[in-house]
Amino acid sequence: MFSTLLTAQRQKKKAIEVDSVSYYVELSNFNVKVNNYKSSLDFAQKAIDFALNKKDNKQGARSYAVLASLYFDLKKYDDAIESYTKCLSFYDLIAPSSEQAYSYYKLGLCYMEKGEFLKAETYFNDAQRIYTEIKIPDAVELLNLQKGIVYSAKGKYKLATPIFDQIIAKPDYLDVFKTKAEALYQQGSIELKNNRKNLALNYLNRAYDLNAKDKNIEQKSKILLSLSIVHEKLLDIFKSHKYLKEHIRMKDSISSVNSKKIGTEDYANFKETERMKTIEQMDKEYKEQQKANKVAKLISTLAIALIIILSLLSFSLYKNNNIKKKSNLLLKEKNNELQIAKDKAEKASKARAEFLSTVSHELRTPLNAINGITHLLLEENPKESQMNYLTSLKFSGNYLLTFINEILEINRIESSAIETENLNFNLKLLLGNIQNSLKELASINNNAFSVEIDENIPDFLIGDPTKLSQIFLNLINNALKFTKNGEVKVILSSTETNEEFTAIHFEVIDTGIGIPEEKIDSVFDSFSQGSIEINRKYGGTGLGLTIVKKLVHILGGKIKVESKVGKGSSFKFDLSFKIGTDEKIVEKVADYDESILYDKKVLLIEDNKINQMITKKMVENKRMYCVVIDNGEDAIEAVKNNKFDLVLMDVHLPGINGTIATQTIRTFDKKTLIIALTAISLNENREMLLSYGMNDVITKPFNPDEFYKIIAQNLMI
C-alpha cells in the first residue's frame, strides 16, 4: 500500500514538471496496468485538456482515443461511443492514419456490444477504407472477422461462413491465433444453431485450444458455455456440467475484475467533473461569440467608411490621366467586393477571423494600386500644379495603410494570435535607432528630443524587442505630435537588479497640449482621442494608446498616465527582463548595386489589371524585362517552357492560387527565384509562404525602395 501511494505521489509531481499530452497518456496507460482506472481516467482527461489548450488536432484525437478505450474496458459503451466520435472529428482534420482506422474499428465494436449491427458494419467499412488507402492490408483480416460476426448475428450464415473458413484455413502462427480462435468459435456457434453437433464440437474444441495461447478470459467464457450446450445436446451430461461449472466460475471472476476497476461513486464523480468542464467551455465560447459579434459590427462600419474614402481618393487620382474609364471600372468592382464582404460580415458574425483576413487583403490590394500609381506619377516629372494633389494622395494612402494595420493589430492582440519572443537584444541600441528615426518628426514641430538611460541598466537584455519598439514608437510619436516648440524626454531608470534579472521603470514625458482630467480614464480606449477638435487638428486613428496598453500588459506590465492641460503628459510603466549576453549583432547591408537588376528576365503572375500595370512599370524602370500572366495554370507552363531569372508570384489568384502554383513548379524547377506578392492577412505569414518553396515575400502595398532591395538581394545570392 505504501509503495502504491509513493508511486502516485511521484507521478503527480512529475506530471506538474512535464506538462504534455504524451506524458499524461503514459500515466493513464500505467494506471490501467495496475488496475487503477480512477487515476487513469483523470490523466486521460488532463491529456485532453492540454491538447485542446494547445489546439493540437493530432494530440486531441489521440487523447480522446485513450479516454474512449478506458470507457470500452469499463463496458461504458455509450460513453465510449461519444469519446470515439469526438476523437474521429479531430482525425478528420489531419491526414489518414492507422490510428484513425483503428478508432473506427473500436467504434464498430462498441455498437457490436450494443447489438446495433448495422451501425457497426458501417464503421468497420470506414476502417477498411482507410486501411486500404494507407496500404495496411494485414488489418483487413481483423475487420473481416468482425464483418463475419455481424453477418452471423443477422442470421446471414451463408455470408458469414466463407469469411470464418478463410481465417480458419490459415496456419496457427502468432499473428493470427487471436482472430482464428474467434473464427472457430463463431463457426462452431453456427454449426450448433444448424444442429450439426459433431461439427460444432470440433470447431469449439479447436477454439478452446487456441484460446489457451491468448488467455482471453471473456472469449474462453463464451467457448465454455457453447461446449456445455453442445455436450448437453450430445447427451454427455458429465462434460456438459463440467464446462458449465467452469463457465460460471470464469464469469464470476470477470465480474469481480470489472467491479474492481472503478467504483460507482468514483465514476459518477468523474462524469460530473467532465460535465462541468463542458459547461465552462460552452460558457467561454458564448462569451467569445458575444465579443466577436461586437467586433464584426465595428468592422462593418469601418468597411463602409473605407469604401467611401477609397472612392473619393480614386476619383482624385484618375481625374487627370488617360486611363480614367478603365480605372474607374476596376475601382467599382473592388467597391462591390468590399460591399459583399461587408454583407457577409453582418450575416456571419462567427467568421470573425476570416472576415478580417478578407478586409485586410481587399483594402491592401486597391491601396497598392493607389500608392503604386502615385509613386510612378511622381517619378514622371508631373506638372507643378499636380504635385500638391499627388503629395496629398501619397500621404492619404500611407495614412489609410497605417489605419488598417492598427485595426488588424488590435484585433490580432485581442484574439490571442500574438505571442511574445525571448530574444537577446541591445536596449540602448534599440532606443538609439528609434531616436534617430524620429529626429525629423521632432524637428518639424521644433521639439527637443532626448533619451536618458540609467547607467546601472545592462546593455543586453532578453525580451521582445519588436513589441518594445511598438510601444516606444507609439508613445514618442504621440508626444512629438502633440508638442510644439517644447521638449520630449524618454527616461529609463533601474529599480532593481541582480545577477539574472533587472526591473526597469520607463517614462515618456512631453510638454505638449496635455489631456483633460475627465478624459484621462478613457485615453486608452479604442478610437479615443480626447475630442473631435483634436482628431481634426492632429489626425490619427485613436488606436495607438490602446495597442500600447495591451502590449505592455502582454509583456507583464501596467501603464499609467499623468497629465495637465497645457503643461504636458507623462506615460509610465515598469517591466522586468532577464539579463542577456554581449553578442555582436550583424546587420544586413541596406544598399545594393542597381546594376544587378539590369537585363534580368522577370515573369509577373498577377490577375489584377492595375497591379499588372504598376508592377510591370516598376520592373521596367530598372531596365528589366517583364512578361505578365494572370493565372497560376499558365504560369506553371511558362516556367516549364522558358527560362526566367525571377518570378514575382501573386498569392491570391483565380483557379490555382500562388502557393499551389509555386509548389507545383518546385517539383520540376528547384533553382528559379520565386518571390511572393501578397497583402498578408491574419491567416498568412512569411514562414507559411516560404514553406511552399518561395524564396522571399514582398507585401502590398509596395514600398518602392523595399521592393527593389528585396529583388536585388535575392538576385545576388
XYZ file of C-alpha atoms in Angstrom:
717
model
C 0.000 0.000 0.000
C 2.829 2.386 0.944
C 4.685 1.771 -2.327
C 1.493 2.421 -4.319
C 0.960 5.771 -2.552
C 4.610 6.702 -3.086
C 4.324 5.879 -6.789
C 1.186 8.013 -7.081
C 2.912 10.972 -5.387
C 5.879 10.695 -7.736
C 3.521 10.553 -10.703
C 1.702 13.667 -9.542
C 4.951 15.581 -9.007
C 6.321 14.566 -12.385
C 3.055 15.487 -14.144
C 3.470 19.034 -12.852
C 7.036 19.193 -14.132
C 6.311 17.623 -17.538
C 3.047 19.089 -18.769
C 2.488 17.269 -22.071
C -0.070 15.055 -23.784
C 2.385 12.173 -24.211
C 3.242 12.108 -20.539
C -0.394 12.160 -19.400
C -1.154 9.315 -21.815
C 1.745 7.321 -20.379
C 0.418 7.887 -16.847
C -3.057 6.819 -17.944
C -1.726 3.598 -19.516
C 0.412 2.855 -16.440
C -2.588 3.143 -14.122
C -4.565 0.757 -16.335
C -1.821 -1.833 -15.845
C -2.118 -1.518 -12.034
C -5.952 -1.602 -12.317
C -6.307 1.992 -11.052
C -8.963 3.175 -13.514
C -9.936 6.237 -11.458
C -6.455 7.786 -11.871
C -6.290 6.565 -15.473
C -9.500 8.467 -16.323
C -8.163 11.616 -14.608
C -4.892 11.537 -16.576
C -6.740 10.894 -19.843
C -8.900 13.974 -19.195
C -5.759 16.035 -18.419
C -4.284 14.935 -21.744
C -7.476 16.108 -23.492
C -7.442 19.488 -21.699
C -3.783 20.051 -22.597
C -4.299 19.112 -26.270
C -7.360 21.387 -26.582
C -5.469 24.261 -24.951
C -2.631 23.828 -27.471
C -5.152 23.463 -30.344
C -3.302 20.336 -31.484
C -5.657 18.212 -33.611
C -3.424 15.128 -33.664
C -2.934 15.078 -29.895
C -6.621 15.873 -29.345
C -7.563 12.794 -31.368
C -5.026 10.682 -29.513
C -6.246 11.842 -26.077
C -9.927 11.184 -26.829
C -8.967 7.721 -28.169
C -7.318 6.908 -24.824
C -10.412 8.039 -22.884
C -12.706 6.081 -25.220
C -10.591 2.942 -24.776
C -10.948 3.268 -20.983
C -14.737 3.540 -21.290
C -14.706 0.452 -23.532
C -12.710 -1.525 -20.947
C -15.198 -0.424 -18.270
C -18.053 -1.531 -20.557
C -19.451 2.023 -20.619
C -20.254 1.719 -24.306
C -22.380 4.890 -24.678
C -19.578 6.981 -23.159
C -17.046 5.176 -25.358
C -19.123 5.962 -28.472
C -19.268 9.664 -27.525
C -15.484 9.848 -26.973
C -14.621 7.901 -30.167
C -16.906 10.273 -32.115
C -15.006 13.301 -30.744
C -11.713 11.514 -31.430
C -12.660 10.934 -35.081
C -13.776 14.555 -35.518
C -10.129 15.530 -34.844
C -8.722 12.770 -37.084
C -10.892 14.097 -39.957
C -8.826 17.333 -39.819
C -5.477 15.591 -40.440
C -4.048 13.059 -42.866
C -5.480 9.485 -42.782
C -3.615 7.127 -40.418
C -3.745 3.660 -38.898
C -4.805 5.265 -35.583
C -7.839 6.808 -37.314
C -8.769 3.430 -38.867
C -8.386 1.679 -35.517
C -10.694 4.230 -33.867
C -13.373 3.471 -36.489
C -12.822 -0.239 -35.751
C -13.250 0.267 -31.987
C -16.357 2.399 -32.580
C -17.773 -0.513 -34.570
C -17.004 -2.848 -31.645
C -18.958 -0.529 -29.308
C -22.048 -0.853 -31.498
C -21.471 -4.630 -31.696
C -21.645 -4.798 -27.909
C -24.893 -2.781 -28.004
C -26.357 -5.134 -30.634
C -26.617 -2.352 -33.258
C -25.042 -4.381 -36.058
C -25.979 -2.083 -38.977
C -24.052 0.834 -37.440
C -21.191 -1.494 -36.521
C -20.905 -2.654 -40.119
C -20.786 0.977 -41.350
C -17.840 1.819 -39.111
C -15.992 -1.396 -39.967
C -16.305 -0.378 -43.647
C -14.853 3.053 -42.792
C -11.913 1.393 -41.039
C -11.315 -0.932 -44.006
C -11.407 2.011 -46.430
C -8.673 3.845 -44.503
C -6.510 0.745 -44.021
C -6.691 0.166 -47.780
C -5.933 3.816 -48.539
C -2.799 3.842 -46.345
C -1.819 0.362 -47.591
C -2.003 -1.756 -44.414
C -3.629 -4.945 -45.790
C -2.898 -7.083 -42.694
C -5.513 -5.191 -40.691
C -8.251 -6.199 -43.136
C -8.340 -9.742 -41.683
C -9.413 -8.416 -38.276
C -12.144 -6.374 -39.954
C -13.282 -9.404 -41.980
C -13.689 -11.297 -38.708
C -15.975 -8.589 -37.345
C -17.956 -8.499 -40.597
C -18.420 -12.259 -40.320
C -19.667 -11.830 -36.736
C -22.128 -9.148 -37.941
C -23.446 -11.457 -40.678
C -23.779 -14.301 -38.153
C -25.636 -12.081 -35.697
C -28.065 -11.128 -38.501
C -28.578 -14.806 -39.354
C -26.793 -14.472 -42.708
C -24.794 -17.689 -42.214
C -24.066 -18.166 -45.925
C -22.205 -14.840 -45.954
C -20.507 -15.390 -42.591
C -19.242 -18.958 -43.150
C -16.805 -18.210 -46.066
C -15.204 -15.424 -44.016
C -14.664 -17.701 -40.999
C -13.407 -20.539 -43.226
C -10.839 -18.249 -44.824
C -9.456 -17.241 -41.383
C -9.569 -20.818 -40.032
C -7.590 -22.111 -43.044
C -4.517 -20.051 -42.072
C -1.665 -21.671 -40.060
C -1.584 -21.271 -36.255
C 1.249 -18.784 -36.129
C 1.420 -15.997 -33.557
C -0.093 -13.171 -35.587
C -3.444 -14.826 -36.301
C -4.290 -17.168 -33.407
C -6.421 -14.479 -31.716
C -8.670 -13.961 -34.742
C -8.568 -17.665 -35.609
C -9.839 -18.691 -32.140
C -12.770 -16.291 -32.523
C -13.478 -17.537 -36.071
C -13.532 -21.157 -34.828
C -15.899 -20.190 -32.005
C -18.222 -18.332 -34.395
C -18.227 -21.214 -36.907
C -18.917 -23.679 -34.072
C -21.834 -21.488 -32.940
C -23.269 -21.515 -36.481
C -22.995 -25.333 -36.704
C -24.662 -25.607 -33.287
C -27.582 -23.443 -34.474
C -27.861 -25.686 -37.550
C -27.943 -28.723 -35.186
C -24.715 -30.195 -36.611
C -23.483 -31.109 -33.163
C -20.313 -33.069 -34.013
C -19.073 -30.372 -36.370
C -19.846 -27.749 -33.751
C -17.908 -29.727 -31.119
C -14.900 -29.990 -33.435
C -14.785 -26.211 -34.073
C -15.316 -25.354 -30.397
C -12.588 -27.742 -29.171
C -10.125 -26.169 -31.615
C -11.192 -22.690 -30.468
C -10.676 -23.748 -26.839
C -7.116 -24.979 -27.585
C -6.134 -21.783 -29.446
C -7.630 -19.606 -26.724
C -5.134 -21.044 -24.252
C -2.337 -19.185 -26.127
C -4.083 -15.829 -25.832
C -5.596 -16.189 -22.338
C -8.617 -14.120 -23.395
C -10.881 -14.971 -20.446
C -14.018 -13.387 -21.912
C -13.602 -15.386 -25.105
C -12.883 -18.518 -23.058
C -16.074 -17.984 -21.043
C -18.131 -17.889 -24.278
C -16.427 -21.026 -25.625
C -17.057 -22.915 -22.337
C -20.755 -22.066 -22.430
C -21.059 -23.287 -26.040
C -19.159 -26.510 -25.173
C -21.577 -27.106 -22.305
C -24.554 -26.681 -24.642
C -23.170 -28.946 -27.369
C -22.306 -31.729 -24.864
C -25.793 -31.444 -23.444
C -27.213 -31.970 -26.950
C -24.877 -34.975 -27.341
C -26.259 -36.332 -24.018
C -22.836 -36.155 -22.346
C -24.183 -34.646 -19.125
C -20.930 -35.034 -17.183
C -18.885 -32.916 -19.598
C -21.777 -30.512 -20.068
C -21.910 -29.916 -16.319
C -18.119 -29.636 -16.122
C -17.922 -26.923 -18.806
C -20.930 -25.071 -17.414
C -19.404 -25.039 -13.950
C -16.112 -23.697 -15.330
C -18.033 -21.082 -17.378
C -19.896 -19.821 -14.283
C -16.663 -19.666 -12.278
C -14.946 -17.683 -15.020
C -17.919 -15.365 -15.480
C -17.915 -14.589 -11.754
C -14.168 -13.909 -11.995
C -14.732 -11.489 -14.885
C -17.470 -9.682 -12.955
C -15.193 -9.426 -9.928
C -12.354 -7.971 -12.014
C -14.669 -5.447 -13.688
C -16.161 -4.327 -10.375
C -12.677 -3.631 -9.002
C -11.686 -1.371 -11.901
C -13.633 1.644 -10.639
C -16.333 2.256 -8.061
C -19.780 3.581 -8.983
C -19.279 6.738 -6.915
C -15.823 7.446 -8.412
C -17.184 7.043 -11.925
C -20.144 9.333 -11.186
C -17.790 11.981 -9.772
C -15.580 11.792 -12.863
C -18.559 12.172 -15.219
C -19.858 15.129 -13.176
C -16.442 16.819 -13.387
C -16.389 16.187 -17.138
C -19.898 17.668 -17.473
C -18.911 20.820 -15.536
C -15.871 21.320 -17.785
C -18.111 21.061 -20.826
C -20.455 23.693 -19.365
C -17.499 26.003 -18.625
C -16.206 25.586 -22.184
C -19.637 26.348 -23.650
C -19.906 29.458 -21.458
C -16.456 30.609 -22.581
C -17.342 30.087 -26.246
C -20.607 32.001 -25.751
C -18.758 35.000 -24.258
C -16.210 34.927 -27.069
C -19.039 34.825 -29.596
C -20.681 37.871 -27.996
C -17.371 39.699 -28.225
C -16.954 38.624 -31.847
C -20.416 39.985 -32.675
C -19.467 43.436 -31.372
C -16.213 43.467 -33.331
C -17.984 42.332 -36.510
C -20.399 45.273 -36.248
C -17.463 47.637 -35.745
C -15.637 46.225 -38.765
C -18.790 46.580 -40.873
C -18.982 50.263 -40.007
C -15.301 50.762 -40.780
C -15.688 48.938 -44.079
C -18.415 51.370 -45.170
C -16.256 54.347 -44.171
C -13.233 52.944 -46.010
C -15.301 52.312 -49.146
C -16.339 55.963 -49.207
C -12.766 57.181 -48.578
C -11.310 54.926 -51.274
C -13.937 56.117 -53.756
C -13.023 59.775 -53.179
C -9.293 59.102 -53.349
C -9.640 57.053 -56.521
C -11.696 59.797 -58.191
C -8.984 62.381 -57.390
C -6.213 60.098 -58.663
C -7.718 59.174 -62.043
C -9.189 62.569 -62.831
C -6.161 63.776 -64.862
C -4.817 60.683 -66.694
C -5.554 58.725 -69.846
C -6.925 55.550 -68.213
C -9.844 57.136 -66.387
C -12.546 54.812 -67.723
C -10.692 51.521 -67.129
C -9.525 52.545 -63.669
C -12.957 53.671 -62.539
C -14.440 50.387 -63.751
C -11.887 48.350 -61.776
C -12.414 50.509 -58.695
C -16.172 49.931 -58.862
C -15.524 46.185 -58.976
C -13.365 46.465 -55.855
C -16.044 48.536 -54.142
C -18.594 45.846 -54.950
C -16.276 43.190 -53.487
C -15.938 45.251 -50.304
C -19.722 45.684 -50.136
C -20.144 41.907 -50.493
C -17.556 41.387 -47.746
C -19.493 43.810 -45.517
C -22.774 41.981 -46.113
C -21.161 38.641 -45.329
C -19.748 40.036 -42.090
C -23.198 41.135 -40.918
C -24.704 37.707 -41.721
C -21.806 35.556 -40.445
C -20.587 37.062 -37.178
C -18.968 33.727 -36.237
C -16.425 34.093 -39.052
C -14.538 36.998 -37.479
C -11.002 35.928 -38.354
C -11.888 35.064 -41.975
C -13.655 38.399 -42.398
C -10.688 40.373 -41.059
C -8.407 38.468 -43.419
C -10.627 39.334 -46.397
C -10.871 43.019 -45.407
C -7.101 43.181 -44.986
C -6.422 41.718 -48.434
C -9.123 43.613 -50.282
C -8.108 47.004 -48.791
C -4.408 46.435 -49.302
C -4.947 45.482 -52.952
C -6.553 48.819 -54.053
C -4.163 50.704 -51.747
C -1.315 49.062 -53.651
C -2.805 50.499 -56.826
C -3.186 53.964 -55.273
C 0.305 54.095 -53.754
C 1.930 52.455 -56.795
C 0.416 54.788 -59.375
C 1.230 57.773 -57.139
C 4.881 56.630 -56.999
C 5.024 56.209 -60.796
C 3.432 59.608 -61.439
C 5.854 61.321 -59.059
C 8.777 59.727 -60.957
C 7.485 61.038 -64.319
C 8.083 64.745 -63.533
C 4.452 65.835 -63.086
C 3.337 69.431 -63.565
C 3.922 71.719 -60.627
C 0.144 72.185 -60.323
C -0.256 68.403 -59.899
C 2.439 67.983 -57.237
C 0.158 69.030 -54.356
C -2.521 66.552 -55.456
C -0.038 63.685 -55.767
C 1.749 64.504 -52.493
C -1.594 64.649 -50.663
C -2.669 61.404 -52.292
C 0.557 59.677 -51.191
C 0.067 60.932 -47.631
C -3.573 59.755 -47.608
C -2.612 56.316 -48.912
C 0.034 55.913 -46.202
C -2.454 57.164 -43.594
C -5.040 54.578 -44.692
C -2.414 51.814 -44.610
C -1.452 52.781 -41.043
C -5.144 52.851 -40.095
C -5.714 49.328 -41.490
C -2.562 47.960 -39.862
C -3.579 49.306 -36.451
C -7.086 47.835 -36.718
C -5.621 44.433 -37.608
C -3.005 44.718 -34.855
C -5.603 45.453 -32.151
C -7.753 42.517 -33.280
C -4.731 40.221 -33.524
C -3.874 41.070 -29.892
C -7.475 40.600 -28.695
C -7.768 37.222 -30.453
C -4.589 35.991 -28.690
C -2.956 35.479 -32.105
C 0.125 37.353 -30.867
C 2.942 35.658 -28.959
C 5.910 37.086 -27.071
C 9.511 36.380 -28.052
C 12.561 35.956 -25.821
C 15.483 37.336 -27.817
C 18.857 38.723 -26.796
C 18.875 42.437 -27.766
C 20.744 45.681 -27.047
C 18.286 48.021 -25.298
C 20.426 51.144 -25.694
C 20.994 50.466 -29.399
C 17.248 49.895 -29.897
C 16.356 53.248 -28.288
C 19.156 54.963 -30.199
C 17.748 53.703 -33.507
C 14.245 54.851 -32.538
C 15.616 58.292 -31.591
C 17.392 58.636 -34.943
C 14.298 57.580 -36.887
C 12.148 60.233 -35.148
C 14.590 63.170 -35.353
C 12.858 64.556 -38.442
C 9.430 64.449 -36.748
C 10.930 66.255 -33.725
C 12.416 68.975 -35.923
C 9.116 69.583 -37.758
C 7.487 70.793 -34.503
C 10.775 72.350 -33.235
C 10.950 69.951 -30.269
C 13.998 68.989 -28.196
C 14.057 65.168 -28.069
C 16.326 63.279 -25.644
C 16.796 59.769 -24.224
C 18.208 59.298 -20.694
C 19.224 55.754 -19.650
C 20.350 54.825 -16.130
C 23.978 53.585 -16.278
C 23.019 50.666 -13.967
C 20.785 49.182 -16.686
C 22.622 46.397 -18.587
C 23.143 46.928 -22.317
C 21.875 43.463 -23.290
C 18.511 42.056 -22.158
C 16.368 39.061 -23.054
C 12.848 40.011 -24.118
C 10.673 41.030 -27.065
C 12.371 43.964 -28.864
C 9.667 44.153 -31.556
C 6.826 44.805 -29.108
C 9.013 47.144 -27.044
C 9.738 49.130 -30.226
C 5.993 49.318 -30.997
C 5.333 50.696 -27.513
C 8.014 53.391 -27.759
C 7.188 54.375 -31.343
C 3.513 54.933 -30.437
C 4.257 56.848 -27.216
C 7.052 59.019 -28.687
C 5.087 59.669 -31.907
C 2.152 60.933 -29.825
C 4.428 63.050 -27.645
C 6.147 64.685 -30.653
C 2.839 65.155 -32.498
C 1.037 66.883 -29.613
C 4.045 69.058 -28.619
C 5.268 72.188 -30.422
C 8.322 74.280 -29.501
C 8.729 72.102 -26.429
C 10.572 69.096 -25.098
C 10.094 65.313 -25.213
C 12.092 63.043 -22.878
C 12.417 59.266 -22.640
C 13.772 58.254 -19.211
C 14.822 54.743 -18.170
C 15.763 54.072 -14.544
C 16.751 50.843 -12.786
C 14.506 49.888 -9.848
C 16.082 46.502 -9.057
C 18.973 44.484 -10.498
C 20.588 41.174 -9.577
C 22.754 38.624 -11.398
C 19.887 37.278 -13.523
C 17.108 39.897 -13.665
C 16.637 43.626 -13.891
C 13.500 45.719 -13.323
C 13.243 48.959 -15.336
C 10.960 51.975 -14.926
C 10.106 53.582 -18.301
C 8.748 57.104 -18.660
C 7.892 59.217 -21.729
C 7.433 62.899 -20.827
C 6.301 65.774 -23.055
C 5.415 69.455 -22.615
C 2.551 69.318 -25.112
C -1.160 70.126 -25.030
C -1.954 67.658 -22.229
C -5.088 65.597 -21.592
C -8.240 66.939 -19.849
C -8.823 65.325 -16.440
C -12.194 63.926 -17.481
C -10.586 62.184 -20.484
C -7.648 60.505 -18.701
C -9.625 57.383 -17.732
C -10.681 56.771 -21.348
C -7.449 57.720 -23.137
C -6.517 54.033 -23.641
C -9.917 53.112 -25.126
C -10.109 52.256 -28.818
C -10.719 55.242 -31.166
C -10.443 57.686 -28.246
C -8.594 60.991 -28.923
C -9.837 63.363 -26.296
C -12.138 65.371 -28.595
C -13.312 65.787 -32.190
C -11.290 69.017 -32.465
C -8.037 67.205 -31.552
C -8.777 64.490 -34.087
C -9.381 67.045 -36.839
C -6.288 69.058 -35.975
C -3.745 66.291 -35.341
C -5.225 63.278 -37.161
C -4.612 59.663 -36.167
C -6.760 56.594 -35.594
C -7.129 56.668 -31.836
C -5.776 53.110 -31.618
C -2.127 53.808 -30.738
C -2.542 54.016 -26.958
C -4.919 51.028 -26.988
C -2.186 48.963 -28.674
C 0.407 50.300 -26.204
C -1.710 49.329 -23.188
C -2.297 45.808 -24.481
C 1.364 45.276 -25.457
C 2.574 46.468 -22.042
C 0.103 44.051 -20.443
C 1.360 41.177 -22.648
C 4.940 41.953 -21.570
C 3.874 41.785 -17.904
C 3.449 45.457 -17.008
C 0.798 48.115 -16.441
C 0.872 51.601 -17.952
C -0.206 54.794 -16.137
C -0.655 58.377 -17.324
C -0.379 61.752 -15.589
C -1.308 64.914 -17.449
C -2.319 68.576 -17.125
C -3.862 70.621 -19.920
C -1.332 73.000 -21.438
C 1.601 71.594 -19.438
C 2.115 68.144 -20.917
C 1.789 64.434 -20.180
C 3.792 61.598 -18.668
C 3.281 57.896 -19.535
C 4.907 55.410 -17.105
C 5.267 51.630 -16.927
C 7.553 49.016 -15.349
C 8.893 45.827 -16.975
C 11.264 43.064 -15.867
C 13.855 41.370 -18.092
C 16.396 38.591 -17.861
C 19.930 39.933 -18.342
C 21.345 38.978 -21.756
C 24.846 38.468 -23.100
C 27.100 40.834 -25.020
C 26.663 39.452 -28.548
C 27.703 41.122 -31.768
C 24.681 41.926 -33.869
C 25.357 41.586 -37.588
C 23.093 43.830 -39.639
C 22.374 43.357 -43.320
C 23.760 45.967 -45.679
C 20.877 48.187 -46.703
C 22.344 49.356 -50.043
C 22.698 47.300 -53.197
C 24.225 47.617 -56.651
C 21.403 48.613 -59.003
C 23.266 47.092 -61.946
C 22.397 43.624 -60.625
C 18.841 44.299 -61.867
C 19.766 45.219 -65.453
C 18.661 42.918 -68.297
C 17.067 40.377 -65.967
C 14.056 38.479 -67.335
C 11.084 38.636 -64.935
C 7.801 36.666 -65.043
C 4.950 38.512 -63.246
C 1.852 36.469 -62.259
C -0.900 38.920 -61.241
C -4.643 38.860 -62.038
C -5.404 42.488 -61.103
C -5.032 44.718 -64.191
C -3.978 47.838 -62.246
C -1.415 45.889 -60.230
C -0.144 44.359 -63.504
C 0.412 47.822 -64.932
C 2.079 49.199 -61.760
C 4.369 46.252 -61.067
C 5.427 45.879 -64.722
C 6.252 49.595 -64.925
C 8.298 49.439 -61.681
C 10.229 46.424 -63.009
C 10.897 48.007 -66.408
C 12.024 51.291 -64.767
C 15.091 49.385 -63.539
C 15.910 48.082 -67.061
C 14.473 44.614 -66.510
C 12.285 42.700 -68.995
C 8.814 41.732 -67.818
C 6.330 39.071 -69.034
C 2.811 39.208 -67.493
C 0.489 36.206 -66.861
C -2.842 36.452 -64.992
C -3.344 32.878 -63.666
C -1.481 30.028 -61.946
C -2.099 27.364 -64.603
C -0.415 29.340 -67.405
C 2.377 30.388 -65.006
C 3.351 26.739 -64.436
C 3.571 26.118 -68.196
C 5.541 29.345 -68.764
C 8.230 28.396 -66.206
C 8.365 24.841 -67.585
C 8.957 26.014 -71.195
C 11.052 29.191 -70.667
C 13.979 30.414 -68.583
C 13.409 33.345 -66.203
C 15.786 34.992 -63.740
C 12.930 35.804 -61.359
C 9.221 35.008 -60.851
C 7.001 37.522 -58.998
C 4.051 35.357 -57.818
C 0.821 36.934 -56.501
C -0.530 34.675 -53.723
C -4.237 35.215 -54.440
C -5.048 34.074 -57.989
C -8.191 32.689 -59.653
C -8.140 28.899 -60.064
C -4.792 27.592 -58.816
C -3.529 30.127 -56.261
C 0.076 31.313 -55.990
C 1.111 28.887 -53.241
C -0.097 25.796 -55.123
C 1.425 27.074 -58.379
C 4.782 27.550 -56.620
C 4.566 24.102 -55.028
C 3.926 22.574 -58.464
C 6.833 24.488 -60.082
C 9.197 23.237 -57.370
C 8.522 19.632 -58.469
C 10.476 20.258 -61.685
C 12.417 23.501 -61.038
C 14.320 23.990 -57.753
C 16.520 26.933 -58.839
C 14.404 29.725 -60.345
C 13.854 32.534 -57.807
C 10.188 32.935 -56.803
C 9.129 35.929 -54.666
C 5.592 36.105 -53.238
C 3.491 39.255 -53.702
C 0.791 39.395 -51.022
C -1.350 41.622 -48.863
C -0.535 39.457 -45.833
C -3.644 38.904 -43.715
C -4.462 37.306 -40.357
C -4.181 33.703 -41.577
C -0.984 34.242 -43.599
C 2.599 34.665 -42.501
C 6.047 34.740 -44.055
C 7.021 31.256 -42.791
C 3.876 29.704 -44.264
C 4.557 31.200 -47.710
C 8.227 30.162 -47.674
C 7.190 26.590 -46.829
C 5.631 26.270 -50.312
C 9.020 26.892 -51.952
C 9.047 30.700 -52.285
C 12.419 32.428 -51.754
C 11.124 35.687 -50.244
C 7.997 37.813 -49.660
C 7.101 41.356 -50.728
C 3.992 42.784 -49.064
C 1.390 45.026 -50.670
C 1.158 47.998 -50.874
C 4.745 48.079 -52.194
C 7.360 50.343 -50.679
C 9.392 51.035 -53.866
C 12.795 51.067 -52.110
C 11.984 47.832 -50.249
C 10.605 46.296 -53.486
C 13.860 46.822 -55.408
C 16.044 45.956 -52.393
C 14.430 42.519 -51.846
C 14.674 41.660 -55.561
C 18.339 42.731 -55.707
C 19.303 40.823 -52.541
C 17.786 37.608 -53.901
C 19.468 38.019 -57.298
C 22.845 38.439 -55.548
C 22.554 35.091 -53.695
